[in-house]
Coordinates of C-alpha atoms in Angstrom, one line a residue:
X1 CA -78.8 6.4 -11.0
X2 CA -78.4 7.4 -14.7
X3 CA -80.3 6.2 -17.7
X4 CA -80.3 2.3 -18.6
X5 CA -78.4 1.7 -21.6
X6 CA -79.2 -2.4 -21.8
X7 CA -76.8 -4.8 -21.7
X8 CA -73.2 -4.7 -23.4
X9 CA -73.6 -4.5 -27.1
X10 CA -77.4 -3.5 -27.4
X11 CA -76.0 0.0 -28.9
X12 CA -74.0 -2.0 -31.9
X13 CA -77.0 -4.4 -32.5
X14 CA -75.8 -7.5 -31.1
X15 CA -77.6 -10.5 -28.8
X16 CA -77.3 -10.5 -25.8
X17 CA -76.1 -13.4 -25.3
X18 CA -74.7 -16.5 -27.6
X19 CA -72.8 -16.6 -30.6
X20 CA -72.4 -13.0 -31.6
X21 CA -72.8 -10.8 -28.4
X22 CA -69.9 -9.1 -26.6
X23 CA -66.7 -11.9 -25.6
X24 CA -66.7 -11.6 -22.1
X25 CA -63.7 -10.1 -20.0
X26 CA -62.5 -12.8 -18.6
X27 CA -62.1 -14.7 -22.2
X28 CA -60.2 -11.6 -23.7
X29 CA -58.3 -11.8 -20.8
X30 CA -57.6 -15.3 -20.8
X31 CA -56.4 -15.3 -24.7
X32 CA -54.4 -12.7 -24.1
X33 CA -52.8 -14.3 -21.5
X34 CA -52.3 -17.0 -23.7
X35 CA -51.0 -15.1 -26.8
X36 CA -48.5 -13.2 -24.6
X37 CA -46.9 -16.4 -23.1
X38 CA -47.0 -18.0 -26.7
X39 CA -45.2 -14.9 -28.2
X40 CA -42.7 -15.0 -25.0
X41 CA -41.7 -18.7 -25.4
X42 CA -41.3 -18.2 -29.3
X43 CA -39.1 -15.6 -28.3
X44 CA -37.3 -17.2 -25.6
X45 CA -36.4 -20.1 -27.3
X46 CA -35.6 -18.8 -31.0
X47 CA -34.7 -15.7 -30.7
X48 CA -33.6 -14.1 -27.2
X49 CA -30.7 -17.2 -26.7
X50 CA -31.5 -16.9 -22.4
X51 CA -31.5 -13.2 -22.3
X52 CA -35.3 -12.5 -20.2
X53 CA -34.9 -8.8 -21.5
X54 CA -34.1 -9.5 -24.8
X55 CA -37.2 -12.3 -25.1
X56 CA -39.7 -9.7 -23.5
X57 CA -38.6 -6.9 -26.2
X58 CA -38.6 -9.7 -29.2
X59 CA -42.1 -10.8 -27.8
X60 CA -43.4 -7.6 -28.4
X61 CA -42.4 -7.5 -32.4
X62 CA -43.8 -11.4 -32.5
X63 CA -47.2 -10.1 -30.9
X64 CA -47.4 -7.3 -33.1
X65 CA -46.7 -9.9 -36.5
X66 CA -48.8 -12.8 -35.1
X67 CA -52.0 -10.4 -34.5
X68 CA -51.4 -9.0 -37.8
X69 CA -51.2 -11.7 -39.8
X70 CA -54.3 -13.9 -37.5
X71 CA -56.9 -11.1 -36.9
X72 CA -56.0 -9.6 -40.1
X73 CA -56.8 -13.0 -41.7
X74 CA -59.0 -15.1 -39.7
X75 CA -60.3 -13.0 -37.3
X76 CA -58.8 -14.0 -34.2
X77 CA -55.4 -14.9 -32.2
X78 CA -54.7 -18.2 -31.3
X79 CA -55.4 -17.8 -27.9
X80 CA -58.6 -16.3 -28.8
X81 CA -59.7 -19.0 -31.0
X82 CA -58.8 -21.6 -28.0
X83 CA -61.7 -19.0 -25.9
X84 CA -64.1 -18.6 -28.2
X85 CA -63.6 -15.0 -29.5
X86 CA -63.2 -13.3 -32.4
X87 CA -62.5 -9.8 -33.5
X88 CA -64.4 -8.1 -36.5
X89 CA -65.9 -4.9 -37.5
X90 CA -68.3 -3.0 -35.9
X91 CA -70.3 -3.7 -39.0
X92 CA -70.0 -7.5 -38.7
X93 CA -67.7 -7.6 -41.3
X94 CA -64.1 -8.1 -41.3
X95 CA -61.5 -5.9 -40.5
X96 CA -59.3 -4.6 -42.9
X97 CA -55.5 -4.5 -42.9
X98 CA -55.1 -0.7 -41.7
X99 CA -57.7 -1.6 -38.9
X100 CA -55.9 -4.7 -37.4
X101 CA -52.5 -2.4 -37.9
X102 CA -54.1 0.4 -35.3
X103 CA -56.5 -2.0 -33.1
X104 CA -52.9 -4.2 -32.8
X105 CA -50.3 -1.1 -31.7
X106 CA -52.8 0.7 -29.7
X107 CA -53.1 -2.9 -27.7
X108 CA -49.1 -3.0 -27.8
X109 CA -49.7 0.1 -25.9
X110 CA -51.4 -1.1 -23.2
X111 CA -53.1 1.8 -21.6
X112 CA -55.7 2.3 -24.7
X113 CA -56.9 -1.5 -24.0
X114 CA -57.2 -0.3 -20.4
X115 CA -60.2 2.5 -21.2
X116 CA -63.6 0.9 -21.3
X117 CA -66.7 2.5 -22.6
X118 CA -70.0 0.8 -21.8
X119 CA -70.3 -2.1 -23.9
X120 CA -67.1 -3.4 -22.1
X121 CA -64.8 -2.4 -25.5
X122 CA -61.3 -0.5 -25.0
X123 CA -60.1 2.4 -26.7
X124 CA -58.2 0.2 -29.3
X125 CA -61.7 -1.1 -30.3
X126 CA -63.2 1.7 -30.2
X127 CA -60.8 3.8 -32.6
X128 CA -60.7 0.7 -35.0
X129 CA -64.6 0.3 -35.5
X130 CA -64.0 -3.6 -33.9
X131 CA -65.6 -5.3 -31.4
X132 CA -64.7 -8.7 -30.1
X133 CA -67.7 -11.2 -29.9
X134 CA -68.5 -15.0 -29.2
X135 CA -67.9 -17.6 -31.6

């Protein structure tokens, strides 16, 4: 059914598995889990003053600064440096800053990180020439 493509990440040029192939789903999941509830407590406790609503709309701005200033510098989020993954350029180099700036608001967005092609990499990705791979 269809033509065989490989595995994820054959199309880039990366291994299939091990340091440098695709970050599986359920690590970019789990950071950013882990990024969102570390943005929301940040939030919660300096900024929001009790106010749920408040927190969730601060969290967004702190997600949007933290990812900025962590993939735009080291490559990855804290939560994605706890899993193992980092983010860089479909190249293998590093992102620049106008590529972590559109990779991070189409992410804020939601529905881009939601559209997969086959190597497992959402539109946010896609449109900023990134790729998130095992450390």
């Amino acid at each position: 059914m269809g033509a065989d493509f490989g595995y994820r990440g054959k199309g880039l040029g990366l291994p299939e598995e091990g340091p440098g192939s695709i970050a599986p789903l359920g690590r970019r999941f789990g950071a950013i889990f882990i990024d969102w509830t570390l943005c929301m407590l940040i939030a919660y406790g300096l900024f929001a003053r009790g106010d749920q609503q408040a927190a969730g709309n601060w969290a967004l701005g702190i997600f949007l600064v933290m990812s900025l200033l962590t993939v735009g510098t080291i490559g990855c989020t804290p939560g994605k440096r706890l899993l193992g993954v980092r983010v860089v350029a479909q190249d293998g180099g590093r992102l620049g800053f106008v590529r972590v700036a559109v990779r991070t608001v189409l992410l804020l967005l939601v529905i881009p990180a939601l559209v997969w092609d086959r190597d497992g990499r959402g539109l946010h990705d896609r449109l900023s020439r990134s790729v998130q791979i095992r450390m």
